[in-house]
Amino acid sequence: MSSQPGYFVGIIAVVIAAVLWGTTGTAATFAPQVSPLGIASVTMGVGGLLLALVAARPIARHKTALFNNRLLVLAAAMNVAIYPLAFYSSMKLSGVAVGNVISIGLAPIAAALIEWTFDKQPLNRRWLISIAFGITGVVCLATAKPASSFESTATSWHNSVGILLGLVAAFTYAMYSWIARRLIDRGITSRAAMGSMFGLGALLLMPVLFVTGAPLLASVNNFSVGLYLAVVPMFLAYLLFGRGLTVVRASLATTITLLEPVVAALLAVTIVGEKLSLTGWFGIGLISACLLIATIRRRVKSKPTPLHPVSESST
């Protein structure tokens, strides 16, 4: 496999995943009767089971390796289950703007710190510059983005708890991304790694879905929204994200997903009918610059080698 084409295919896969994730907020506005916990549990719960189902054969082939790495798989599953609950609850308590800034904007920093701690990956100047552009852009976009149907008037106590939950969401997202990459580096294909992680995480979310998911069955509209969220932004997007992680570091992948709030804002303008100020458009420009700086590779004399040699054709 040629490493350079493979690298760009991985980048494109993560970009498409981020675009699909950016549709979740707009989709959820079409089912306002469903609570954030209901949205979170159906998205990750049903979507995670689908990921495990289609990855049944790769999981079976890698069962020995998965068993040998069972602590990592279990840790990833716990982070998978916690992430959506913390993310949607953060938006509920602190508002969509603050919830998105903390959960999405700080995830690349969390990922880089995790890689620095466990993998001894250096925090180079180019990454620091790109992440500064990205976080500034997310802040600009969040302050300019109108509230969605999830947002409520937050008291100072609610806001503090919401910020804390946003930090939890950022860390858990970065952690399960890093664990997925580590499993892939140990010779487990991305479908087997993602399927096992999200399948177990989905099982952990089933009690939450049972308690909060009744409104999803109250109407065809609510059911359709839940089905879309589970199949497209969850199932399909995480297949693509896992494919990207075969050649892209977790810190870079989470940086690319800063594209998510850009897509969410554009959809809010074009579909929901919200207006975006000049500050918001400036934020989109900064995030675009962040992605450009972070993803373009410098030319090197020697032929680069892929970060992981496993081909997805084996899945």
Short mmCIF file of C-alpha atoms in Angstrom, two decimals:
data_model
loop_
_atom_site.label_atom_id
_atom_site.label_comp_id
_atom_site.label_asym_id
_atom_site.label_seq_id
_atom_site.Cartn_x
_atom_site.Cartn_y
_atom_site.Cartn_z
CA MET A 1 0.00 0.00 0.00
CA SER A 2 1.41 3.39 -0.98
CA SER A 3 1.72 5.40 2.20
CA GLN A 4 1.05 8.86 0.73
CA PRO A 5 -2.22 7.94 -1.05
CA GLY A 6 -3.20 5.90 2.00
CA TYR A 7 -2.56 8.88 4.24
CA PHE A 8 -4.82 11.15 2.20
CA VAL A 9 -7.52 8.48 2.00
CA GLY A 10 -7.38 8.33 5.80
CA ILE A 11 -7.63 12.13 6.02
CA ILE A 12 -10.66 12.14 3.69
CA ALA A 13 -12.32 9.37 5.72
CA VAL A 14 -11.99 11.40 8.94
CA VAL A 15 -13.22 14.56 7.16
CA ILE A 16 -16.36 12.76 5.93
CA ALA A 17 -16.94 11.39 9.43
CA ALA A 18 -16.70 14.91 10.88
CA VAL A 19 -19.18 16.19 8.28
CA LEU A 20 -21.65 13.45 9.19
CA TRP A 21 -21.24 14.18 12.91
CA GLY A 22 -21.99 17.82 12.16
CA THR A 23 -25.51 16.85 11.07
CA THR A 24 -26.53 15.52 14.49
CA GLY A 25 -27.58 18.85 15.99
CA THR A 26 -29.82 19.76 13.06
CA ALA A 27 -31.30 16.26 12.95
CA ALA A 28 -32.05 16.35 16.67
CA THR A 29 -34.05 19.57 16.29
CA PHE A 30 -36.63 17.55 14.37
CA ALA A 31 -37.32 15.48 17.51
CA PRO A 32 -37.53 18.04 20.36
CA GLN A 33 -39.58 15.65 22.53
CA VAL A 34 -36.59 13.31 22.92
CA SER A 35 -34.26 14.12 25.83
CA PRO A 36 -30.50 14.57 25.35
CA LEU A 37 -29.91 11.27 27.16
CA GLY A 38 -32.36 9.57 24.80
CA ILE A 39 -30.58 11.04 21.78
CA ALA A 40 -27.19 10.03 23.18
CA SER A 41 -28.18 6.46 24.01
CA VAL A 42 -29.94 5.74 20.71
CA THR A 43 -27.09 7.23 18.68
CA MET A 44 -24.26 5.36 20.36
CA GLY A 45 -26.32 2.41 21.57
CA VAL A 46 -28.04 1.30 18.38
CA GLY A 47 -25.20 2.54 16.18
CA GLY A 48 -22.66 0.68 18.28
CA LEU A 49 -24.57 -2.57 17.99
CA LEU A 50 -24.67 -2.13 14.21
CA LEU A 51 -20.91 -1.61 14.16
CA ALA A 52 -20.42 -4.79 16.16
CA LEU A 53 -22.81 -6.72 13.91
CA VAL A 54 -21.08 -5.86 10.62
CA ALA A 55 -17.70 -6.46 12.25
CA ALA A 56 -18.65 -9.90 13.56
CA ARG A 57 -16.31 -11.77 11.20
CA PRO A 58 -13.28 -9.50 11.78
CA ILE A 59 -13.95 -9.67 15.53
CA ALA A 60 -14.05 -13.48 15.35
CA ARG A 61 -10.77 -13.55 13.40
CA HIS A 62 -9.09 -11.29 15.95
CA LYS A 63 -10.74 -12.78 19.03
CA THR A 64 -7.42 -13.95 20.49
CA ALA A 65 -5.79 -10.55 20.04
CA LEU A 66 -8.89 -8.80 21.40
CA PHE A 67 -8.91 -11.10 24.42
CA ASN A 68 -5.22 -10.44 25.03
CA ASN A 69 -6.03 -6.70 24.94
CA ARG A 70 -9.31 -7.05 26.84
CA LEU A 71 -8.45 -4.35 29.39
CA LEU A 72 -7.92 -1.84 26.59
CA VAL A 73 -11.15 -2.91 24.87
CA LEU A 74 -13.11 -2.63 28.12
CA ALA A 75 -11.59 0.79 28.87
CA ALA A 76 -12.51 1.96 25.38
CA ALA A 77 -16.08 0.66 25.78
CA MET A 78 -16.50 2.57 29.03
CA ASN A 79 -15.28 5.77 27.37
CA VAL A 80 -17.59 5.16 24.40
CA ALA A 81 -20.56 4.88 26.76
CA ILE A 82 -19.66 7.91 28.86
CA TYR A 83 -18.86 10.27 25.97
CA PRO A 84 -22.35 10.84 24.46
CA LEU A 85 -24.02 11.07 27.86
CA ALA A 86 -21.52 13.71 28.98
CA PHE A 87 -21.60 15.56 25.65
CA TYR A 88 -25.36 15.93 25.33
CA SER A 89 -25.78 16.64 29.05
CA SER A 90 -23.12 19.34 28.81
CA MET A 91 -25.10 21.04 26.05
CA LYS A 92 -28.27 20.74 28.12
CA LEU A 93 -26.77 22.30 31.26
CA SER A 94 -24.36 24.89 29.84
CA GLY A 95 -25.92 25.49 26.46
CA VAL A 96 -24.96 24.35 23.00
CA ALA A 97 -22.20 26.94 22.57
CA VAL A 98 -20.26 26.14 25.74
CA GLY A 99 -20.90 22.40 25.45
CA ASN A 100 -19.50 22.27 21.92
CA VAL A 101 -16.48 24.48 22.70
CA ILE A 102 -15.43 22.35 25.67
CA SER A 103 -16.26 18.89 24.27
CA ILE A 104 -15.06 19.35 20.68
CA GLY A 105 -12.56 22.18 21.00
CA LEU A 106 -10.55 20.59 23.81
CA ALA A 107 -10.57 17.02 22.46
CA PRO A 108 -7.46 17.55 20.28
CA ILE A 109 -5.57 18.90 23.29
CA ALA A 110 -6.67 15.91 25.36
CA ALA A 111 -5.58 13.56 22.56
CA ALA A 112 -2.17 15.20 22.24
CA LEU A 113 -1.62 15.07 26.00
CA ILE A 114 -2.59 11.39 26.05
CA GLU A 115 -0.11 10.66 23.22
CA TRP A 116 2.55 12.73 24.96
CA THR A 117 2.00 10.84 28.23
CA PHE A 118 1.75 7.27 26.93
CA ASP A 119 3.48 7.37 23.52
CA LYS A 120 6.06 10.10 24.20
CA GLN A 121 4.89 11.95 21.10
CA PRO A 122 6.34 15.49 21.01
CA LEU A 123 4.08 18.55 20.85
CA ASN A 124 5.63 20.19 17.81
CA ARG A 125 5.29 23.86 16.87
CA ARG A 126 3.15 23.25 13.79
CA TRP A 127 0.57 21.31 15.80
CA LEU A 128 0.49 24.00 18.50
CA ILE A 129 -0.08 26.70 15.86
CA SER A 130 -2.81 24.71 14.12
CA ILE A 131 -4.63 23.91 17.36
CA ALA A 132 -4.47 27.57 18.42
CA PHE A 133 -6.20 28.49 15.14
CA GLY A 134 -8.73 25.71 15.62
CA ILE A 135 -9.70 26.44 19.20
CA THR A 136 -9.97 30.17 18.49
CA GLY A 137 -12.18 29.35 15.53
CA VAL A 138 -14.42 27.09 17.60
CA VAL A 139 -14.79 29.81 20.25
CA CYS A 140 -15.69 32.39 17.58
CA LEU A 141 -18.16 30.01 15.98
CA ALA A 142 -19.73 29.03 19.29
CA THR A 143 -20.23 32.62 20.45
CA ALA A 144 -21.83 33.47 17.12
CA LYS A 145 -24.00 30.36 16.85
CA PRO A 146 -27.61 30.67 18.00
CA ALA A 147 -28.91 28.23 20.58
CA SER A 148 -30.57 25.04 19.43
CA SER A 149 -33.58 23.28 20.87
CA PHE A 150 -31.37 21.57 23.46
CA GLU A 151 -30.24 24.80 25.11
CA SER A 152 -31.93 26.12 28.20
CA THR A 153 -31.29 29.06 30.48
CA ALA A 154 -28.44 27.87 32.65
CA THR A 155 -27.87 28.90 36.25
CA SER A 156 -24.27 29.36 37.37
CA TRP A 157 -24.42 25.98 39.13
CA HIS A 158 -25.79 24.24 36.03
CA ASN A 159 -23.19 25.96 33.88
CA SER A 160 -20.33 24.79 36.12
CA VAL A 161 -21.55 21.19 36.02
CA GLY A 162 -22.04 21.46 32.26
CA ILE A 163 -18.46 22.65 31.77
CA LEU A 164 -17.20 19.76 33.89
CA LEU A 165 -19.22 17.31 31.79
CA GLY A 166 -17.81 18.93 28.65
CA LEU A 167 -14.30 18.22 29.94
CA VAL A 168 -15.34 14.62 30.58
CA ALA A 169 -16.68 14.37 27.02
CA ALA A 170 -13.46 15.79 25.54
CA PHE A 171 -11.30 13.37 27.51
CA THR A 172 -13.41 10.27 26.84
CA TYR A 173 -13.60 11.02 23.10
CA ALA A 174 -9.83 11.48 22.93
CA MET A 175 -9.23 8.39 25.06
CA TYR A 176 -11.31 5.94 23.01
CA SER A 177 -9.76 7.36 19.82
CA TRP A 178 -6.29 6.76 21.24
CA ILE A 179 -7.19 3.23 22.39
CA ALA A 180 -8.62 2.42 18.96
CA ARG A 181 -5.38 3.54 17.36
CA ARG A 182 -3.33 1.48 19.82
CA LEU A 183 -5.39 -1.65 19.06
CA ILE A 184 -4.87 -1.04 15.34
CA ASP A 185 -1.13 -0.63 15.91
CA ARG A 186 -1.14 -4.05 17.59
CA GLY A 187 -2.36 -5.72 14.40
CA ILE A 188 -6.13 -5.62 14.95
CA THR A 189 -8.02 -4.28 11.94
CA SER A 190 -10.02 -1.09 12.41
CA ARG A 191 -13.37 -2.85 11.91
CA ALA A 192 -12.56 -5.41 14.60
CA ALA A 193 -11.26 -2.76 16.98
CA MET A 194 -14.15 -0.32 16.46
CA GLY A 195 -16.77 -3.08 16.39
CA SER A 196 -15.66 -4.59 19.70
CA MET A 197 -15.26 -1.21 21.43
CA PHE A 198 -18.58 0.21 20.30
CA GLY A 199 -20.45 -3.06 20.65
CA LEU A 200 -19.52 -3.30 24.33
CA GLY A 201 -20.14 0.43 24.79
CA ALA A 202 -23.59 0.01 23.25
CA LEU A 203 -24.46 -2.73 25.73
CA LEU A 204 -23.53 -0.38 28.56
CA LEU A 205 -25.92 2.23 27.10
CA MET A 206 -28.90 -0.11 26.75
CA PRO A 207 -30.25 0.56 30.29
CA VAL A 208 -30.17 4.31 29.58
CA LEU A 209 -31.99 3.81 26.28
CA PHE A 210 -34.60 1.64 28.02
CA VAL A 211 -35.31 4.37 30.59
CA THR A 212 -35.17 7.44 28.29
CA GLY A 213 -36.03 6.09 24.83
CA ALA A 214 -39.84 5.91 25.00
CA PRO A 215 -40.37 9.21 23.09
CA LEU A 216 -38.47 7.70 20.15
CA LEU A 217 -41.42 5.33 19.64
CA ALA A 218 -44.07 8.00 20.15
CA SER A 219 -44.14 9.05 16.50
CA VAL A 220 -42.78 8.10 13.09
CA ASN A 221 -40.89 11.39 13.03
CA ASN A 222 -39.05 10.72 16.30
CA PHE A 223 -38.30 7.15 15.25
CA SER A 224 -36.91 8.34 11.90
CA VAL A 225 -34.65 10.87 13.61
CA GLY A 226 -33.35 8.21 16.00
CA LEU A 227 -32.78 5.79 13.12
CA TYR A 228 -30.88 8.40 11.12
CA LEU A 229 -28.67 9.34 14.08
CA ALA A 230 -27.84 5.70 14.78
CA VAL A 231 -27.12 4.67 11.19
CA VAL A 232 -25.47 7.69 9.55
CA PRO A 233 -23.61 9.92 12.06
CA MET A 234 -22.82 6.95 14.28
CA PHE A 235 -22.55 3.70 12.30
CA LEU A 236 -21.27 5.01 8.96
CA ALA A 237 -19.21 7.86 10.39
CA TYR A 238 -17.37 5.65 12.87
CA LEU A 239 -16.57 3.10 10.17
CA LEU A 240 -14.89 5.94 8.30
CA PHE A 241 -13.23 7.28 11.46
CA GLY A 242 -11.81 3.84 12.20
CA ARG A 243 -10.49 3.63 8.64
CA GLY A 244 -8.78 6.98 9.11
CA LEU A 245 -7.16 5.91 12.37
CA THR A 246 -5.24 3.18 10.51
CA VAL A 247 -2.94 5.87 9.07
CA VAL A 248 -3.63 9.01 11.11
CA ARG A 249 -2.58 9.76 14.69
CA ALA A 250 -5.41 10.19 17.19
CA SER A 251 -4.39 13.81 17.92
CA LEU A 252 -4.55 14.70 14.22
CA ALA A 253 -7.85 12.85 13.75
CA THR A 254 -9.46 14.73 16.64
CA THR A 255 -8.07 18.01 15.26
CA ILE A 256 -9.72 17.30 11.89
CA THR A 257 -13.04 16.73 13.65
CA LEU A 258 -13.05 20.44 14.55
CA LEU A 259 -14.78 20.55 11.16
CA GLU A 260 -17.89 19.25 12.95
CA PRO A 261 -19.03 22.60 14.45
CA VAL A 262 -18.45 24.28 11.08
CA VAL A 263 -20.82 21.84 9.40
CA ALA A 264 -23.30 22.21 12.25
CA ALA A 265 -23.30 25.99 11.87
CA LEU A 266 -23.73 25.86 8.09
CA LEU A 267 -26.65 23.45 8.41
CA ALA A 268 -28.22 25.67 11.05
CA VAL A 269 -28.05 28.57 8.59
CA THR A 270 -29.25 26.72 5.50
CA ILE A 271 -31.80 24.30 6.96
CA VAL A 272 -32.91 25.50 10.38
CA GLY A 273 -32.90 29.13 9.26
CA GLU A 274 -30.53 30.52 11.88
CA LYS A 275 -28.25 33.46 11.07
CA LEU A 276 -24.47 33.45 11.46
CA SER A 277 -22.65 36.67 12.27
CA LEU A 278 -19.35 37.88 10.84
CA THR A 279 -17.63 36.43 13.92
CA GLY A 280 -19.02 33.02 13.03
CA TRP A 281 -17.75 33.19 9.46
CA PHE A 282 -14.36 34.32 10.80
CA GLY A 283 -14.38 31.24 13.04
CA ILE A 284 -15.04 29.02 10.02
CA GLY A 285 -12.02 30.56 8.30
CA LEU A 286 -9.79 29.94 11.32
CA ILE A 287 -10.87 26.31 11.58
CA SER A 288 -10.22 25.86 7.85
CA ALA A 289 -6.70 27.24 8.38
CA CYS A 290 -6.24 24.88 11.33
CA LEU A 291 -7.16 21.86 9.21
CA LEU A 292 -4.86 23.00 6.39
CA ILE A 293 -1.87 23.45 8.70
CA ALA A 294 -2.50 20.18 10.57
CA THR A 295 -3.09 17.86 7.61
CA ILE A 296 -0.62 18.92 4.90
CA ARG A 297 2.59 16.97 5.16
CA ARG A 298 6.02 18.39 4.51
CA ARG A 299 7.95 16.84 1.66
CA VAL A 300 10.72 14.54 2.81
CA LYS A 301 13.56 13.00 0.83
CA SER A 302 13.00 9.47 2.03
CA LYS A 303 9.81 7.64 1.25
CA PRO A 304 7.54 7.75 4.30
CA THR A 305 6.19 4.57 5.78
CA PRO A 306 2.57 4.14 6.83
CA LEU A 307 1.80 4.40 10.52
CA HIS A 308 0.17 1.01 10.36
CA PRO A 309 0.56 -1.66 7.69
CA VAL A 310 -2.78 -3.45 8.18
CA SER A 311 -4.90 -3.31 5.03
CA GLU A 312 -8.63 -3.01 5.36
CA SER A 313 -9.00 -5.54 2.58
CA SER A 314 -8.28 -8.17 5.18
CA THR A 315 -11.46 -7.27 7.04
#
